[in-house]
Coordinates of C-alpha atoms and ligand atoms in Angstrom, one line a residue:
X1 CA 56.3 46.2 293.2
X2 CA 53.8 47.3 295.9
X3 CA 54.9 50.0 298.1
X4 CA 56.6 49.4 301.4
X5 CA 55.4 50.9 304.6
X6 CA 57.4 51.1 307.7
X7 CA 55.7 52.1 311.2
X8 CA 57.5 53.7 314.0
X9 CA 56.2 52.0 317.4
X10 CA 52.2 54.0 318.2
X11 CA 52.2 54.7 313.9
X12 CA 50.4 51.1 313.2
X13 CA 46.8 51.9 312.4
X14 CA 47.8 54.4 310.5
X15 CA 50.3 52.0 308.5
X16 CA 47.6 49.7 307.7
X17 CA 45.7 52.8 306.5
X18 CA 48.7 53.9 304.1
X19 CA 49.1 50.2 302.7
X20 CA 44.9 49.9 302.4
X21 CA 45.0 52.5 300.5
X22 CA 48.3 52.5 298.4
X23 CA 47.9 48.7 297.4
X24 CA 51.1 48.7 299.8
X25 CA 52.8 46.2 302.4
X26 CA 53.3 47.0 305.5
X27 CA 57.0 46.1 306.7
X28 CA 58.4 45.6 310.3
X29 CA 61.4 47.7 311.3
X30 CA 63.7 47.0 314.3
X31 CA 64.3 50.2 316.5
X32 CA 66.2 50.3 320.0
X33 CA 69.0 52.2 321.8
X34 CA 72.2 50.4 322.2
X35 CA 73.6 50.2 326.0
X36 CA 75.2 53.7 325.7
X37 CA 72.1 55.2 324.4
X38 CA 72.9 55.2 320.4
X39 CA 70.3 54.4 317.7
X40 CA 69.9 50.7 316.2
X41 CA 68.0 50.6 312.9
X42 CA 67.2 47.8 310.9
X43 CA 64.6 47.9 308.0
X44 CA 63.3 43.9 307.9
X45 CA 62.3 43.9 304.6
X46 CA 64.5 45.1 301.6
X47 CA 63.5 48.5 300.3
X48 CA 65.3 47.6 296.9
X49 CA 63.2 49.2 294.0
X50 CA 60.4 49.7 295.8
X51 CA 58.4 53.2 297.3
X52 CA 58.8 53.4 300.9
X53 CA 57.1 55.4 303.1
X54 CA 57.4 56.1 306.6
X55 CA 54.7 56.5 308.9
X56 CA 55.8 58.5 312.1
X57 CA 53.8 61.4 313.8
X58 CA 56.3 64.2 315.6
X59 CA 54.8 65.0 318.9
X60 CA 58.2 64.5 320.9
X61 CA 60.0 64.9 317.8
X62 CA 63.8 65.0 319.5
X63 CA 63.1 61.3 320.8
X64 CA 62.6 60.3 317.2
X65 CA 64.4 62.1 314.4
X66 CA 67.5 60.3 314.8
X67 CA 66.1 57.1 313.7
X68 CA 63.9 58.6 311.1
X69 CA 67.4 60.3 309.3
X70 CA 69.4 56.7 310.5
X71 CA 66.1 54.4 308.3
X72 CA 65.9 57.2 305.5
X73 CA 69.9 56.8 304.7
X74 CA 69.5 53.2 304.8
X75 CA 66.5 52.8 302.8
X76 CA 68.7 55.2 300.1
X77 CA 71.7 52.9 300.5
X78 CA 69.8 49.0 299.7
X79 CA 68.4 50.7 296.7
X80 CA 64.8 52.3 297.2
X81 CA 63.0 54.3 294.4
X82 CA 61.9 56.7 297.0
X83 CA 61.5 57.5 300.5
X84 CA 58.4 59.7 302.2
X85 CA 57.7 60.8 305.1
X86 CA 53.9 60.5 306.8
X87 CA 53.9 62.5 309.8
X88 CA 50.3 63.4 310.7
X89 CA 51.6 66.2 313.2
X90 CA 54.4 68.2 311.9
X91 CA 56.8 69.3 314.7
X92 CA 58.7 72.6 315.4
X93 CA 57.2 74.4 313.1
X94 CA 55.9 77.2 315.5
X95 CA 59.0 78.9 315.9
X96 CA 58.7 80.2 312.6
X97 CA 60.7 83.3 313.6
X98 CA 63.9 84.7 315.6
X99 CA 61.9 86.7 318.4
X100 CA 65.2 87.2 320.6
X101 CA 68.1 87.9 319.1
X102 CA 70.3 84.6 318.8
X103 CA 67.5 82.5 319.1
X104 CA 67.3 79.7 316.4
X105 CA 64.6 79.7 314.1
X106 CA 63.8 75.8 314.4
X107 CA 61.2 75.4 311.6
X108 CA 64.0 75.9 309.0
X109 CA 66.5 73.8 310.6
X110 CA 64.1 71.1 311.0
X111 CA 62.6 71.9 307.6
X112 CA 65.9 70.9 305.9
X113 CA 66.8 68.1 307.8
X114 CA 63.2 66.7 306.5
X115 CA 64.3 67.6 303.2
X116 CA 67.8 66.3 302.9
X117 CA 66.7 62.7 304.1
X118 CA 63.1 62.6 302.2
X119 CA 61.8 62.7 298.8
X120 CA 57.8 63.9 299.8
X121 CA 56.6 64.4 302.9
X122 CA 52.7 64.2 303.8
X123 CA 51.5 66.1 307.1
X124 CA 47.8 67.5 308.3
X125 CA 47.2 70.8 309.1
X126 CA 50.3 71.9 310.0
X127 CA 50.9 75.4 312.0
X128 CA 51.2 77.8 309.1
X129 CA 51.2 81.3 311.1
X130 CA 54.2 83.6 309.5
X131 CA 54.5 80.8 306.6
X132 CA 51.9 81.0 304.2
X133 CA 53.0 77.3 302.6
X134 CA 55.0 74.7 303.5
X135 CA 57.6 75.4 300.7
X136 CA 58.5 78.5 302.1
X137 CA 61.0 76.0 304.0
X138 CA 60.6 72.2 302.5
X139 CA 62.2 71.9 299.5
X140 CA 60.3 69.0 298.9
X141 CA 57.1 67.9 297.3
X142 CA 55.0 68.0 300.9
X143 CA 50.9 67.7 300.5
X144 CA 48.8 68.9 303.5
X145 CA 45.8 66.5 304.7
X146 CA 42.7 68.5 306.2
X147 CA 41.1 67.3 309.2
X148 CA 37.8 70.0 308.3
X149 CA 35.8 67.6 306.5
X150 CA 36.1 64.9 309.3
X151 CA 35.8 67.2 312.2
X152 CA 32.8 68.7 310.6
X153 CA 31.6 65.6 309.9
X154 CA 32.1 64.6 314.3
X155 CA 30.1 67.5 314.8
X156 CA 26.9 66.9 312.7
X157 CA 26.5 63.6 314.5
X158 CA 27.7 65.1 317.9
X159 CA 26.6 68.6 318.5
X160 CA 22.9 70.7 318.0
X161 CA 23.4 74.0 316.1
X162 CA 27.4 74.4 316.9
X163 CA 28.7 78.1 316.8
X164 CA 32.6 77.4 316.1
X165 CA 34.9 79.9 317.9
X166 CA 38.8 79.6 316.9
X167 CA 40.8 80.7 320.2
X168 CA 43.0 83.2 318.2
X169 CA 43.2 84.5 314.8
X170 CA 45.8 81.6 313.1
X171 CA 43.2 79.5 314.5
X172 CA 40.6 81.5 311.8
X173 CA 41.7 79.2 309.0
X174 CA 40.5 76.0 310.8
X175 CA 37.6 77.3 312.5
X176 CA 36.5 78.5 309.0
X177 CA 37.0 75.4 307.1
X178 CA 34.8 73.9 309.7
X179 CA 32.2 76.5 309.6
X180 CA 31.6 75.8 306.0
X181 CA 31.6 72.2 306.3
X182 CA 28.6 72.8 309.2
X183 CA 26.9 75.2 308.1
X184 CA 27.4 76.8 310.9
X185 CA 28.4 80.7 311.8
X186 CA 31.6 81.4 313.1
X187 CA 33.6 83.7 315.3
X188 CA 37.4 84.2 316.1
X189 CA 38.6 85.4 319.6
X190 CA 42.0 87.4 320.0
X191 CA 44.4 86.3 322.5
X192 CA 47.3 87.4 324.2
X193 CA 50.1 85.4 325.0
X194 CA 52.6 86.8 327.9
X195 CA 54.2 83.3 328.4
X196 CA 54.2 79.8 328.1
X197 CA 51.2 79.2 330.3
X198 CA 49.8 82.8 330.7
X199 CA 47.2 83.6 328.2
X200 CA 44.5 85.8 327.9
X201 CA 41.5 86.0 325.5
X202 CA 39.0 88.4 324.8
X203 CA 35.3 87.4 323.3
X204 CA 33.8 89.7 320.4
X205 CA 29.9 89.7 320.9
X206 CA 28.4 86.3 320.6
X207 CA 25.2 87.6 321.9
X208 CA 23.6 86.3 318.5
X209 CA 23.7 83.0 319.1
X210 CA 22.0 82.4 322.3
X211 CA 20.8 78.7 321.4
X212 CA 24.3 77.8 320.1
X213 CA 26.7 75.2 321.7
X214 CA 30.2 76.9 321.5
X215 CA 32.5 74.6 320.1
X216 CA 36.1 75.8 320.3
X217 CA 38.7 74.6 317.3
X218 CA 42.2 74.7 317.5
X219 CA 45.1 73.3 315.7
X220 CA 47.3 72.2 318.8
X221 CA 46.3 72.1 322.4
X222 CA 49.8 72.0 324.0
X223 CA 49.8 73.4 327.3
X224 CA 45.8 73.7 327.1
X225 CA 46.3 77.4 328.6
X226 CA 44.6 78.9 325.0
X227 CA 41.3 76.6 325.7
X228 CA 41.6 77.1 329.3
X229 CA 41.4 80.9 329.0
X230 CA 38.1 80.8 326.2
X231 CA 36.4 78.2 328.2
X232 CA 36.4 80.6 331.4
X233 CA 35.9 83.9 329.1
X234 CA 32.6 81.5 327.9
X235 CA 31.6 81.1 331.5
X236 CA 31.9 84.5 332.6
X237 CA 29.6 85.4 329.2
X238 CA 26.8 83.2 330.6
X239 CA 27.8 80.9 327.2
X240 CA 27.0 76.8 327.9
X241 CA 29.7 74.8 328.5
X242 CA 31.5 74.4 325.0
X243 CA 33.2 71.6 323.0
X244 CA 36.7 71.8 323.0
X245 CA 38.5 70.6 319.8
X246 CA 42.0 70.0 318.7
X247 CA 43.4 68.7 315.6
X248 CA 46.8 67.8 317.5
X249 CA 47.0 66.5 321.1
X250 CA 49.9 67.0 322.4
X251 CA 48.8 67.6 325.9
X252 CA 52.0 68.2 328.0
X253 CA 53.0 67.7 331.5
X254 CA 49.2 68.7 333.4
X255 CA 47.6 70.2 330.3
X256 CA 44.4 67.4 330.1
X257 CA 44.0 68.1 333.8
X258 CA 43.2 71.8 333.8
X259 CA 41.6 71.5 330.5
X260 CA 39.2 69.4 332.3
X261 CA 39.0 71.1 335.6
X262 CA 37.8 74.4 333.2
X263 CA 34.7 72.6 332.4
X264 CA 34.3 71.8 329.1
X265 CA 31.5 69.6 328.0
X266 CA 33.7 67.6 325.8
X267 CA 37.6 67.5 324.8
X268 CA 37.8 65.9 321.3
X269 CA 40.9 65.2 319.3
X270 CA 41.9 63.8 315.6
X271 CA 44.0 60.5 315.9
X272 CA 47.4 62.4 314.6
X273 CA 48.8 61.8 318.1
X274 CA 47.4 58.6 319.8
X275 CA 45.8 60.3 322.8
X276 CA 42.9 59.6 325.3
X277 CA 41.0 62.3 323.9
X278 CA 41.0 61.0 319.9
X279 CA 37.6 61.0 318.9
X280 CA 37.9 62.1 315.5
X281 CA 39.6 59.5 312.5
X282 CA 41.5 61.1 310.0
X283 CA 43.9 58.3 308.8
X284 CA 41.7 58.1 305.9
X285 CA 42.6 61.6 305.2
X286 CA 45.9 60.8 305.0
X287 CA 46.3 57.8 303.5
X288 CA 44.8 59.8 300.6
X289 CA 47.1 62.4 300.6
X290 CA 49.8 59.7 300.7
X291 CA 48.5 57.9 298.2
X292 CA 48.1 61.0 295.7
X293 CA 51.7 62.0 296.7
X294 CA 53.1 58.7 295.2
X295 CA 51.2 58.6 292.5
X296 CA 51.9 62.2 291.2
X297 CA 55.5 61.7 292.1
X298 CA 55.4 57.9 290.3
X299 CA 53.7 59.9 286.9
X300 CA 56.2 62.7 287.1
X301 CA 58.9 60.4 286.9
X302 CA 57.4 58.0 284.3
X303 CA 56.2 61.4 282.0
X304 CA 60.3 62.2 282.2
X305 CA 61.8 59.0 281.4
Ligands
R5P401 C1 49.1 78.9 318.5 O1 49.1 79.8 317.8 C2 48.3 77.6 318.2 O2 47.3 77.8 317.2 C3 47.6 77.2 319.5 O3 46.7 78.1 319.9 C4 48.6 77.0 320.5 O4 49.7 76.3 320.1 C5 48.0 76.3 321.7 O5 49.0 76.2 322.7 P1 48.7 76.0 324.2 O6 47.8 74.8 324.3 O7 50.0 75.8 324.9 O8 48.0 77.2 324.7

């Protein structure tokens, strides 16, 4: 039976990317709050024997996880083979340590919620800082999507002779990826964070690049204040204005705004989160993924049986 593919509300195109490429169906799925503010979930089509995925990114992750646990259960309980999890951006997983004492460390807590309610999960480039690998805390099958390849690729039609600067080292591992995908050299900045929206970067000599665009790669712009701070250090260098790029738009309260009142040339995004600024498709990417993650999973099972 062809898998099943259930979109929360803003997940379509990337349904119809998971079906394309699983040989799957997408499915429609009833979601609202009842008058007192409680979750109503109804899956339309019956998930009996069949791989189901769920295809649900996690920027505002609190307004949605309740529903996500509610459908997993139920998809358990009418009889599906399995249940996954597509979230092109994987929330909390920053706090990935207890900095103050008492605080809780969210990533793992979230990390086993996922795990309880899911067989695989399928995310891109999610924030691994202190975590080396997701299964450091997911305790199940969960396959990373990279968005190098198809921001590289943005690039070669977009920008002449790009130098890519990552705002901060955990940034290095993206900004490298997409320096080898270019061709072209890269650089990592350090920064300094002294709260929420008070950053500060410094620039190690770019002075070798004079006929370079700067391009600045990120994983998440959240409150922009990280790309805020290079594009002025850039400006007070001399450097053109640069490309700013994030993998994950999340963009809160007036982040676009002073992002744009900085001066960038551009502000490009991947389609994880559906935002103004996606310029950059990577539902291919994660269809992909998807699809490997079924199939390994579906061979798995059949080599045991
Ligand atoms: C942090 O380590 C991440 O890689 C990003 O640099 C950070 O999340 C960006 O946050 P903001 O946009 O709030 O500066």
């Amino acid at each position: 039976m062809r898998p099943l593919v259930f979109a929360w509300p803003g997940n379509e195109p990337l349904a119809a990317a998971l079906a394309a490429r699983t040989g799957g169906e997408v499915a429609p799925l009833s979601l609202r709050r009842f008058p007192d503010g409680e979750t109503y979930v109804r899956l339309m089509t019956s998930p009996s024997g069949r791989e189901v995925m769920f295809a649900c990114t996690l920027d505002q992750p609190d307004d949605k996880i309740t529903s996500l646990l509610f459908a997993a259960d139920a998809a358990r309980e009418l009889g599906a083979r399995r249940v996954g999890l597509v979230a092109p951006y994987l929330a909390y997983m920053r706090q990935d340590a207890r900095f103050e004492p008492g605080e809780a460390i969210t990533s793992r807590t979230f990390a086993r919620m996922i795990s309880q309610a899911f067989d695989w999960l399928v995310t891109m480039d999610p924030h691994l800082h202190r975590y080396r690998a997701l299964d450091e805390i997911y305790s199940i099958p969960a396959s990373i999507a990279a968005s190098a390849t198809a921001i590289a690729g943005w690039l070669r039609s977009h920008v002449e002779r790009p130098l890519i600067i990552g705002p901060d080292a955990e940034s290095a591992q993206w900004a490298a990826a997409i320096a080898q995908g270019t061709g072209a050299p890269f650089v990592v900045l350090q920064k300094q964070r002294r709260g929420d929206r008070d950053v500060a970067v410094s620039v190690p000599d770019i002075a070798a690049w004079p006929q370079h665009t700067p391009v600045l790669v990120d994983d998440i712009i959240s409150t922009a204040r990280t790309m805020v701070a290079a594009v002025r250090r850039l400006h007070e260098l001399a450097m053109p204005a640069p490309v700013c790029i994030g993998v994950h738009a999340l963009f809160g309260g007036d982040a676009l705004e002073a992002l744009r009142a900085s001066g960038p040339r551009i502000v490009a995004t991947c389609n994880t989160i559906r935002h103004e600024t996606n310029a950059i498709d990577v539902a291919g990417e994660i269809a992909a993924a998807a699809a490997g993650a079924v199939q390994s999973l579906a061979t798995f099972t059949a080599a045991r049986n």
